[in-house]
Short mmCIF file of C-alpha atoms and ligand atoms in Angstrom, two decimals:
data_model
loop_
_atom_site.label_atom_id
_atom_site.label_comp_id
_atom_site.label_asym_id
_atom_site.label_seq_id
_atom_site.Cartn_x
_atom_site.Cartn_y
_atom_site.Cartn_z
CA UNK A 1 113.56 102.31 -10.97
CA UNK A 2 112.08 100.56 -7.91
CA UNK A 3 108.31 100.03 -7.82
CA UNK A 4 106.90 99.49 -4.48
CA UNK A 5 104.42 101.92 -3.86
CA UNK A 6 105.72 103.87 -0.90
CA UNK A 7 102.60 106.45 -1.20
CA UNK A 8 100.33 102.79 0.08
CA UNK A 9 102.36 103.14 3.25
CA UNK A 10 100.58 104.27 6.45
CA UNK A 11 101.65 106.99 8.48
CA UNK A 12 104.82 105.64 10.92
CA UNK A 13 104.88 105.77 14.65
CA UNK A 14 103.75 108.74 15.54
CA UNK A 15 106.69 109.26 17.49
CA UNK A 16 107.59 112.92 18.21
CA UNK A 17 111.66 113.40 17.10
CA UNK A 18 114.25 114.13 19.76
CA UNK A 19 116.42 116.74 18.42
CA UNK A 20 117.34 120.14 19.49
CA UNK A 21 113.98 123.07 18.53
CA UNK A 22 115.99 124.69 16.10
CA UNK A 23 117.89 121.80 14.99
CA UNK A 24 120.44 123.21 12.00
CA UNK A 25 120.29 120.05 8.08
CA UNK A 26 123.02 121.58 7.10
CA UNK A 27 125.85 121.78 8.95
CA UNK A 28 126.33 125.74 8.37
CA UNK A 29 123.03 125.77 9.51
CA UNK A 30 123.66 123.84 12.48
CA UNK A 31 127.08 125.20 13.19
CA UNK A 32 125.44 129.39 12.79
CA UNK A 33 122.71 127.87 15.14
CA UNK A 34 125.32 127.56 17.82
CA UNK A 35 127.30 131.63 16.45
CA UNK A 36 129.41 129.45 14.36
CA UNK A 37 130.88 128.61 11.02
CA UNK A 38 130.98 125.54 9.41
CA UNK A 39 133.92 125.71 6.09
CA UNK A 40 135.35 124.10 3.60
CA UNK A 41 138.99 123.88 1.72
CA UNK A 42 137.89 124.71 -1.95
CA UNK A 43 139.70 124.47 -5.49
CA UNK A 44 138.30 126.45 -8.10
CA UNK A 45 139.26 123.91 -10.68
CA UNK A 46 136.34 121.91 -9.42
CA UNK A 47 133.76 124.75 -9.63
CA UNK A 48 133.08 123.13 -12.75
CA UNK A 49 132.09 120.01 -11.01
CA UNK A 50 128.18 119.80 -9.85
CA UNK A 51 128.30 117.40 -7.59
CA UNK A 52 131.28 119.41 -5.56
CA UNK A 53 129.47 122.39 -6.07
CA UNK A 54 125.67 120.95 -4.85
CA UNK A 55 127.66 119.76 -1.44
CA UNK A 56 129.66 122.99 -1.83
CA UNK A 57 126.89 124.97 -1.89
CA UNK A 58 124.46 123.31 0.56
CA UNK A 59 126.50 122.36 3.52
CA UNK A 60 129.11 125.54 4.41
CA UNK A 61 128.89 129.01 4.99
CA UNK A 62 132.38 129.76 5.08
CA UNK A 63 135.57 129.18 2.18
CA UNK A 64 139.20 129.22 2.51
CA UNK A 65 140.93 128.53 -1.00
CA UNK A 66 143.71 125.13 -0.09
CA UNK A 67 145.33 126.55 -2.94
CA UNK A 68 144.98 129.85 -4.56
CA UNK A 69 146.16 132.89 -2.34
CA UNK A 70 149.20 130.68 -1.36
CA UNK A 71 152.33 133.08 -1.91
CA UNK A 72 153.12 130.98 -5.12
CA UNK A 73 149.70 131.68 -6.24
CA UNK A 74 148.90 135.37 -5.72
CA UNK A 75 152.79 136.49 -6.79
CA UNK A 76 154.24 134.22 -9.17
CA UNK A 77 157.13 137.59 -10.12
CA UNK A 78 158.43 139.21 -7.53
CA UNK A 79 155.83 142.46 -7.97
CA UNK A 80 153.45 140.63 -10.19
CA UNK A 81 150.20 139.60 -8.64
CA UNK A 82 147.33 137.28 -9.78
CA UNK A 83 143.95 137.72 -7.28
CA UNK A 84 141.67 135.61 -10.36
CA UNK A 85 141.56 132.79 -8.55
CA UNK A 86 141.44 133.45 -5.07
CA UNK A 87 139.11 136.24 -6.28
CA UNK A 88 137.38 133.51 -7.73
CA UNK A 89 136.75 132.16 -3.80
CA UNK A 90 136.05 135.35 -2.94
CA UNK A 91 133.01 136.48 -5.13
CA UNK A 92 131.87 132.73 -4.80
CA UNK A 93 131.51 133.07 -0.94
CA UNK A 94 130.70 136.29 -1.13
CA UNK A 95 127.90 136.10 -3.44
CA UNK A 96 126.08 133.37 -1.22
CA UNK A 97 126.80 135.10 2.20
CA UNK A 98 129.47 132.70 3.11
CA UNK A 99 132.37 133.55 5.27
CA UNK A 100 136.38 133.77 3.88
CA UNK A 101 138.87 132.47 6.11
CA UNK A 102 142.74 133.50 4.02
CA UNK A 103 145.40 131.59 4.10
CA UNK A 104 148.03 131.91 4.00
CA UNK A 105 150.09 135.47 3.49
CA UNK A 106 153.98 134.18 4.53
CA UNK A 107 154.87 130.14 4.90
CA UNK A 108 157.85 127.98 4.48
CA UNK A 109 156.19 126.00 2.09
CA UNK A 110 154.92 126.97 -1.70
CA UNK A 111 156.69 129.87 -2.01
CA UNK A 112 157.66 130.98 -5.46
CA UNK A 113 161.04 130.01 -7.00
CA UNK A 114 162.64 134.22 -7.09
CA UNK A 115 161.45 133.91 -3.06
CA UNK A 116 163.28 130.74 -1.88
CA UNK A 117 166.13 132.49 -3.88
CA UNK A 118 166.54 135.39 -1.36
CA UNK A 119 167.71 135.52 1.90
CA UNK A 120 168.56 138.32 4.69
CA UNK A 121 166.98 141.91 3.94
CA UNK A 122 165.70 141.54 0.92
CA UNK A 123 163.23 138.77 1.61
CA UNK A 124 162.21 140.60 4.92
CA UNK A 125 161.26 142.65 2.26
CA UNK A 126 159.57 141.20 -0.31
CA UNK A 127 157.50 139.54 2.52
CA UNK A 128 156.39 142.07 3.81
CA UNK A 129 155.32 143.63 0.68
CA UNK A 130 153.80 140.48 -0.03
CA UNK A 131 151.77 140.92 2.95
CA UNK A 132 150.86 144.57 2.37
CA UNK A 133 150.00 143.70 -0.86
CA UNK A 134 148.10 140.72 -0.23
CA UNK A 135 145.96 141.92 2.68
CA UNK A 136 145.28 145.15 0.84
CA UNK A 137 143.87 143.33 -2.41
CA UNK A 138 141.87 141.68 -0.33
CA UNK A 139 141.00 144.21 2.28
CA UNK A 140 137.22 143.60 3.65
CA UNK A 141 136.32 140.72 2.81
CA UNK A 142 138.46 138.58 4.95
CA UNK A 143 137.36 136.81 8.04
CA UNK A 144 140.76 135.84 9.41
CA UNK A 145 144.15 135.08 7.93
CA UNK A 146 146.37 133.03 8.27
CA UNK A 147 148.98 135.43 8.38
CA UNK A 148 151.67 133.14 8.89
CA UNK A 149 151.81 129.17 8.18
CA UNK A 150 154.05 126.03 10.46
CA UNK A 151 156.28 128.14 11.59
CA UNK A 152 157.18 126.35 14.68
CA UNK A 153 159.68 123.05 14.35
CA UNK A 154 157.91 119.12 15.30
CA UNK A 155 159.36 117.48 17.59
CA UNK A 156 160.17 118.79 21.53
CA UNK A 157 162.51 121.28 20.70
CA UNK A 158 159.63 123.54 21.13
CA UNK A 159 161.62 126.40 18.60
CA UNK A 160 161.19 127.64 15.57
CA UNK A 161 161.29 125.96 12.83
CA UNK A 162 164.30 126.83 10.27
CA UNK A 163 163.16 128.27 6.71
CA UNK A 164 164.39 131.08 4.73
CA UNK A 165 162.04 133.34 6.37
CA UNK A 166 163.39 132.33 10.32
CA UNK A 167 166.57 133.17 9.49
CA UNK A 168 165.51 136.64 7.91
CA UNK A 169 164.80 137.20 12.14
CA UNK A 170 163.07 135.66 14.75
CA UNK A 171 161.02 138.74 14.83
CA UNK A 172 159.84 138.34 11.11
CA UNK A 173 156.28 136.45 12.39
CA UNK A 174 155.62 139.57 14.36
CA UNK A 175 155.93 142.05 11.35
CA UNK A 176 154.49 140.36 9.14
CA UNK A 177 151.42 140.83 11.50
CA UNK A 178 151.50 144.35 11.97
CA UNK A 179 151.81 144.80 7.99
CA UNK A 180 148.66 142.61 8.22
CA UNK A 181 146.82 144.36 10.87
CA UNK A 182 148.23 148.00 8.64
CA UNK A 183 146.57 146.63 4.93
CA UNK A 184 143.09 144.78 6.77
CA UNK A 185 142.39 146.18 10.34
CA UNK A 186 138.86 144.08 9.53
CA UNK A 187 140.08 140.75 8.88
CA UNK A 188 141.39 138.83 12.64
CA UNK A 189 144.77 137.97 12.16
CA UNK A 190 145.56 133.96 12.85
CA UNK A 191 148.73 132.04 13.73
CA UNK A 192 148.03 129.03 12.26
CA UNK A 193 149.96 125.38 12.77
CA UNK A 194 149.87 121.20 13.03
CA UNK A 195 150.65 119.02 15.44
CA UNK A 196 149.36 122.05 17.45
CA UNK A 197 146.05 119.84 19.19
CA UNK A 198 146.57 118.49 21.90
CA UNK A 199 148.90 119.79 24.57
CA UNK A 200 152.80 119.64 24.17
CA UNK A 201 156.12 120.90 22.86
CA UNK A 202 155.48 122.48 19.95
CA UNK A 203 152.24 123.57 20.72
CA UNK A 204 153.48 124.91 24.19
CA UNK A 205 155.59 126.44 21.91
CA UNK A 206 153.22 128.40 19.57
CA UNK A 207 151.69 129.51 23.32
CA UNK A 208 154.36 131.07 24.68
CA UNK A 209 154.62 133.72 21.44
CA UNK A 210 150.67 133.96 21.67
CA UNK A 211 151.38 134.97 24.88
CA UNK A 212 154.19 136.74 24.69
CA UNK A 213 152.41 139.13 21.39
CA UNK A 214 149.62 139.78 23.84
CA UNK A 215 151.61 141.07 26.76
CA UNK A 216 153.80 143.03 23.98
CA UNK A 217 150.29 143.98 22.20
CA UNK A 218 151.40 142.40 18.72
CA UNK A 219 148.54 142.33 16.92
CA UNK A 220 147.29 138.53 17.61
CA UNK A 221 143.54 137.53 17.03
CA UNK A 222 143.31 134.22 16.81
CA UNK A 223 145.32 130.42 16.24
CA UNK A 224 144.05 127.93 14.24
CA UNK A 225 144.53 124.77 14.63
CA UNK A 226 144.68 122.26 11.49
CA UNK A 227 143.63 119.50 12.72
CA UNK A 228 145.13 116.47 10.15
CA UNK A 229 143.95 113.72 12.47
CA UNK A 230 144.67 110.17 12.59
CA UNK A 231 142.91 107.37 14.02
CA UNK A 232 143.46 109.41 17.98
CA UNK A 233 142.15 112.39 19.07
CA UNK A 234 144.32 114.12 22.05
CA UNK A 235 142.92 113.75 25.25
CA UNK A 236 144.12 117.11 26.16
CA UNK A 237 142.97 118.53 22.62
CA UNK A 238 139.73 120.57 24.19
CA UNK A 239 141.93 121.46 27.57
CA UNK A 240 145.34 122.86 24.86
CA UNK A 241 142.64 125.33 22.39
CA UNK A 242 140.70 126.36 26.01
CA UNK A 243 144.10 127.33 26.86
CA UNK A 244 144.69 129.73 23.98
CA UNK A 245 141.29 130.96 24.30
CA UNK A 246 142.52 131.96 28.24
CA UNK A 247 145.42 134.35 26.41
CA UNK A 248 142.60 136.38 24.70
CA UNK A 249 142.64 134.62 21.65
CA UNK A 250 139.61 133.14 19.29
CA UNK A 251 140.46 130.03 18.19
CA UNK A 252 139.48 127.79 14.92
CA UNK A 253 139.73 124.39 13.91
CA UNK A 254 141.39 125.09 10.56
CA UNK A 255 141.82 122.41 7.99
CA UNK A 256 140.03 119.29 9.66
CA UNK A 257 140.67 115.95 8.65
CA UNK A 258 140.96 112.83 10.35
CA UNK A 259 141.96 109.71 9.12
CA UNK A 260 139.17 106.80 7.94
CA UNK A 261 138.89 104.16 10.03
CA UNK A 262 136.66 102.39 13.09
CA UNK A 263 136.89 105.64 15.07
CA UNK A 264 136.76 108.25 12.23
CA UNK A 265 132.54 109.36 13.69
CA UNK A 266 133.38 109.66 16.46
CA UNK A 267 136.87 111.61 16.65
CA UNK A 268 134.48 113.93 14.26
CA UNK A 269 131.65 114.92 17.15
CA UNK A 270 134.80 115.01 19.92
CA UNK A 271 136.03 117.77 17.31
CA UNK A 272 133.18 119.22 16.67
CA UNK A 273 131.76 118.93 20.44
CA UNK A 274 135.43 120.39 22.27
CA UNK A 275 134.79 123.79 19.87
CA UNK A 276 131.14 124.34 20.93
CA UNK A 277 132.76 123.61 24.86
CA UNK A 278 135.12 126.87 24.30
CA UNK A 279 133.45 129.99 23.24
CA UNK A 280 135.98 131.21 21.61
CA UNK A 281 136.22 128.46 19.07
CA UNK A 282 134.14 130.42 16.59
CA UNK A 283 134.50 127.72 12.86
CA UNK A 284 135.22 124.84 12.20
CA UNK A 285 136.24 124.07 8.47
CA UNK A 286 137.26 120.72 6.69
CA UNK A 287 139.80 120.32 4.08
CA UNK A 288 137.78 119.91 1.45
CA UNK A 289 134.69 118.41 0.80
CA UNK A 290 134.25 114.63 -0.71
CA UNK A 291 137.13 112.02 -0.05
CA UNK A 292 138.57 112.00 -3.79
CA UNK A 293 139.00 116.20 -3.24
CA UNK A 294 140.88 115.53 -0.26
CA UNK A 295 144.60 116.21 -0.37
CA UNK A 296 145.19 112.96 2.18
CA UNK A 297 143.47 110.59 -1.22
CA UNK A 298 143.66 107.30 0.24
CA UNK A 299 142.97 107.96 4.21
CA UNK A 300 138.90 108.78 2.89
CA UNK A 301 139.71 111.87 6.09
CA UNK A 302 135.95 113.72 5.23
CA UNK A 303 132.43 114.14 5.70
CA UNK A 304 131.03 112.72 2.57
CA UNK A 305 131.94 110.57 -0.08
CA UNK A 306 133.22 110.52 -3.71
CA UNK A 307 129.29 110.80 -4.69
CA UNK A 308 128.97 113.27 -2.35
CA UNK A 309 127.06 111.26 0.03
CA UNK A 310 126.85 111.77 3.50
CA UNK A 311 129.44 109.91 5.52
CA UNK A 312 128.60 108.36 9.59
CA UNK A 313 131.10 111.17 10.31
CA UNK A 314 128.90 114.00 8.22
CA UNK A 315 125.84 112.40 10.34
CA UNK A 316 127.61 113.00 13.95
CA UNK A 317 129.13 116.33 13.28
CA UNK A 318 125.53 117.32 12.55
CA UNK A 319 124.28 115.95 15.57
CA UNK A 320 126.64 117.09 17.73
CA UNK A 321 125.72 120.28 15.95
CA UNK A 322 123.02 120.43 16.36
CA UNK A 323 123.18 119.04 20.18
CA UNK A 324 125.28 121.57 21.63
CA UNK A 325 127.62 120.21 23.75
CA UNK A 326 126.17 116.85 25.35
CA UNK A 327 127.77 113.16 23.92
CA UNK A 328 127.17 112.14 20.56
CA UNK A 329 124.70 109.29 20.50
CA UNK A 330 125.59 105.79 21.86
CA UNK A 331 127.82 104.89 18.68
CA UNK A 332 127.87 101.20 19.99
CA UNK A 333 124.15 101.97 20.50
CA UNK A 334 121.36 99.38 19.36
CA UNK A 335 119.42 101.49 16.56
CA UNK A 336 120.22 101.27 12.88
CA UNK A 337 120.72 104.62 11.71
CA UNK A 338 120.86 104.98 8.19
CA UNK A 339 123.73 107.48 6.20
CA UNK A 340 122.50 109.19 3.39
CA UNK A 341 118.81 109.89 5.45
CA UNK A 342 120.12 110.53 9.02
CA UNK A 343 117.21 108.18 9.93
CA UNK A 344 116.49 105.32 11.75
CA UNK A 345 115.40 101.55 11.16
CA UNK A 346 111.98 101.54 12.09
CA UNK A 347 109.04 98.76 13.15
CA UNK A 348 105.98 100.91 10.97
CA UNK A 349 103.48 101.72 13.54
CA UNK A 350 104.82 99.90 16.49
CA UNK A 351 103.26 97.40 15.39
CA UNK A 352 104.54 93.46 16.50
CA UNK A 353 102.70 92.10 14.68
CA UNK A 354 104.15 89.22 12.00
CA UNK A 355 104.39 91.42 8.73
CA UNK A 356 105.11 94.69 10.39
CA UNK A 357 106.94 96.85 7.77
CA UNK A 358 110.06 98.66 8.29
CA UNK A 359 110.32 101.98 7.26
CA UNK A 360 112.78 104.82 8.39
CA UNK A 361 111.83 107.33 11.34
CA UNK A 362 113.53 109.73 13.63
CA UNK A 363 115.99 107.98 15.13
CA UNK A 364 114.49 107.92 19.17
CA UNK A 365 114.63 105.59 21.34
CA UNK A 366 111.06 103.02 22.31
CA UNK A 367 111.59 99.07 21.39
CA UNK A 368 110.96 99.46 17.75
CA UNK A 369 113.72 101.08 16.95
CA UNK A 370 116.29 98.78 19.49
CA UNK A 371 117.69 95.88 17.52
CA UNK A 372 119.65 93.11 19.57
CA UNK A 373 121.52 91.19 17.66
CA UNK A 374 121.55 87.67 18.53
CA UNK A 375 124.11 85.76 16.25
CA UNK A 376 123.06 86.74 12.62
CA UNK A 377 120.03 86.98 13.44
CA UNK A 378 118.55 91.06 14.83
CA UNK A 379 115.55 91.16 17.36
CA UNK A 380 113.42 93.74 17.58
CA UNK A 381 110.12 94.12 19.30
CA UNK A 382 110.43 90.36 20.55
CA UNK A 383 110.79 89.55 16.92
CA UNK A 384 113.09 88.35 14.21
CA UNK A 385 114.32 91.26 10.97
CA UNK A 386 112.83 89.20 8.06
CA UNK A 387 112.92 89.22 4.56
CA UNK A 388 110.47 87.74 3.14
CA UNK A 389 111.42 83.90 1.90
CA UNK A 390 113.87 84.40 -1.10
CA UNK A 391 112.83 87.35 -1.82
CA UNK A 392 113.53 89.45 -4.80
CA UNK A 393 114.93 93.54 -5.21
CA UNK A 394 112.17 96.07 -3.90
CA UNK A 395 110.74 93.63 -1.41
CA UNK A 396 109.98 95.34 0.84
CA UNK A 397 111.73 94.13 4.70
CA UNK A 398 109.65 93.04 8.23
CA UNK A 399 109.67 91.89 11.08
CA UNK A 400 108.27 87.52 11.82
CA UNK A 401 108.59 85.15 14.54
CA UNK A 402 112.38 84.13 15.07
CA UNK A 403 112.53 81.10 13.37
CA UNK A 404 117.39 80.68 12.79
CA UNK A 405 116.68 80.92 9.17
CA UNK A 406 118.86 82.12 6.33
CA UNK A 407 116.06 85.28 5.26
CA UNK A 408 116.42 86.18 9.06
CA UNK A 409 120.06 86.83 9.02
CA UNK A 410 121.91 89.36 8.69
CA UNK A 411 125.60 90.62 8.08
CA UNK A 412 127.34 93.69 8.95
CA UNK A 413 130.12 94.53 5.95
CA UNK A 414 133.09 96.79 6.18
CA UNK A 415 132.04 98.95 4.45
CA UNK A 416 128.19 99.66 6.23
CA UNK A 417 125.97 97.55 4.44
CA UNK A 418 123.51 94.58 6.08
CA UNK A 419 123.59 92.66 2.89
CA UNK A 420 120.81 88.63 4.00
CA UNK A 421 122.66 85.69 4.03
CA UNK A 422 119.98 84.90 2.12
CA UNK A 423 119.93 86.26 -1.06
CA UNK A 424 122.81 88.81 -0.50
CA UNK A 425 121.18 91.69 -1.32
CA UNK A 426 121.19 94.65 0.76
CA UNK A 427 119.19 96.07 3.07
CA UNK A 428 117.85 99.83 1.18
CA UNK A 429 116.31 102.74 1.65
CA UNK A 430 113.70 102.40 -1.13
CA UNK A 431 114.14 105.12 -3.87
CA UNK A 432 117.24 106.80 -1.45
CA UNK A 433 113.98 108.50 -0.29
CA UNK A 434 115.36 109.93 3.05
CA UNK A 435 111.79 111.74 4.40
CA UNK A 436 110.10 109.54 7.35
CA UNK A 437 107.79 106.60 6.66
CA UNK A 438 110.25 105.21 3.12
CA UNK A 439 110.43 102.27 3.08
CA UNK A 440 113.45 99.62 4.17
CA UNK A 441 113.64 97.62 1.28
CA UNK A 442 115.79 94.37 -0.06
CA UNK A 443 118.34 95.74 -3.29
CA UNK A 444 120.87 95.37 -4.83
CA UNK A 445 124.16 96.00 -3.56
CA UNK A 446 125.72 99.26 -4.22
CA UNK A 447 127.43 100.91 -1.03
CA UNK A 448 125.30 104.31 -1.23
CA UNK A 449 124.50 106.14 1.55
CA UNK A 450 120.76 104.87 1.46
CA UNK A 451 122.75 100.95 1.42
CA UNK A 452 124.77 102.02 4.91
CA UNK A 453 123.90 102.14 8.37
CA UNK A 454 125.32 101.94 11.56
CA UNK A 455 124.98 101.79 15.02
CA UNK A 456 123.82 104.66 16.75
C1 XIL B 501 147.90 121.51 0.66
C2 XIL B 501 146.65 121.61 -0.24
O1 XIL B 501 145.39 120.31 0.50
C3 XIL B 501 147.62 120.92 -1.54
O2 XIL B 501 146.13 120.95 -2.70
C4 XIL B 501 148.55 121.37 -1.76
O3 XIL B 501 148.97 120.47 -2.47
C5 XIL B 501 149.61 121.19 -0.72
O4 XIL B 501 149.64 122.06 0.30
N1 XIL B 501 148.24 122.66 5.39
C6 XIL B 501 148.19 123.52 5.43
C7 XIL B 501 147.92 123.37 3.99
O5 XIL B 501 148.66 124.69 5.55
O6 XIL B 501 147.77 124.46 3.32
C8 XIL B 501 148.03 122.36 3.41
O7 XIL B 501 146.98 122.34 1.78
C9 XIL B 501 148.23 121.07 4.37
C10 XIL B 501 148.92 121.30 5.32
#
């Protein structure tokens, strides 16, 4: 389709990339370099979607069932267990060397109808039997179980949430943990909740329970922080996770998703950085693969767009994993990083002559990747980013003496594309290539990852 002869390009700049020696190229590999996992919640109903499976198998080294291991799925009738969908997820993960998180043994939501109608001792017995049966079935295959999910109330009370389970007696949670330990002694046992991401009344209620469990020898190994986040991250997010770790439990980020807005990539980076900074933070799970797979639909809260392209948030996470606890690249910096390739817009060979052509190259700090904005002009090396006059789709972008003309004016669009004011064509990595030295051209705007750029 794009006929430009990329092969004729001379080699790009000779600068050495600044990444870490063992930088991972996928979320799972990069997290593994840091002794952690990076997982996703999955649904078996997507397993025949090729784009979904490609991303899943490439990027993640841990899976959790989004719904398939919940009470309504695993015990639809009392004493009648169905593990087929859960087993499918476990088998897929294990055949690929991925970890599996178990989610969830007891929860006030997604209970089967028969359990919703029970109470008192009858419900307690049914609940503990459920824990025992399910944890026994998956024995030896689960890295960590969310034994109990969302048992604390929102708001300022710090108290338990009212539920049929809570009404069986305040000790229902510890009874569940003891049953889970007996059924699968090899699994880490977690308590999991939301709105516990910062230090607040609810997280302090959980904290007090965990401290009490540790003091009394109730078996608990980890706390899951769902981290379904909006547009701001609590400033004490890391401090909150750390105070739990200091109790002697692991912490895990279990259901991460973040509203897409101006701050999504930064927030994803900050969450990743917090986990890396806590030695007992063993991994991160995002709650779905692509934006369109998310239970939060319109929030576009995940790391891949609906077509499976990597979003800026993805690059932010990957860079943070690879950079250890170093802060991420300045989000308002002067480089323009291409989303699909993760590489930066670069004047080929650092040659400042008129007509020098634009490529992508590993992001670095040299002048041939520094673009300063002057109105709609993008200045680099004393010249301006320039699409040849009346360029047609497929023409390579270059630098030229600044003229102020429309072919040197660039519009930053809200979807991350950058279009030329003269032709309306978008800055595009030719052929959606990702290698160093790939040509940057103008092409009809389609909003794909090879046309999206963020400041870095
Ligand atoms: C959600 C799933 O993503 C949806 O598909 C389902 O309809 C409802 O549950 N906290 C949890 C998860 O612990 O189990 C929830 O998952 C999201 C909130």
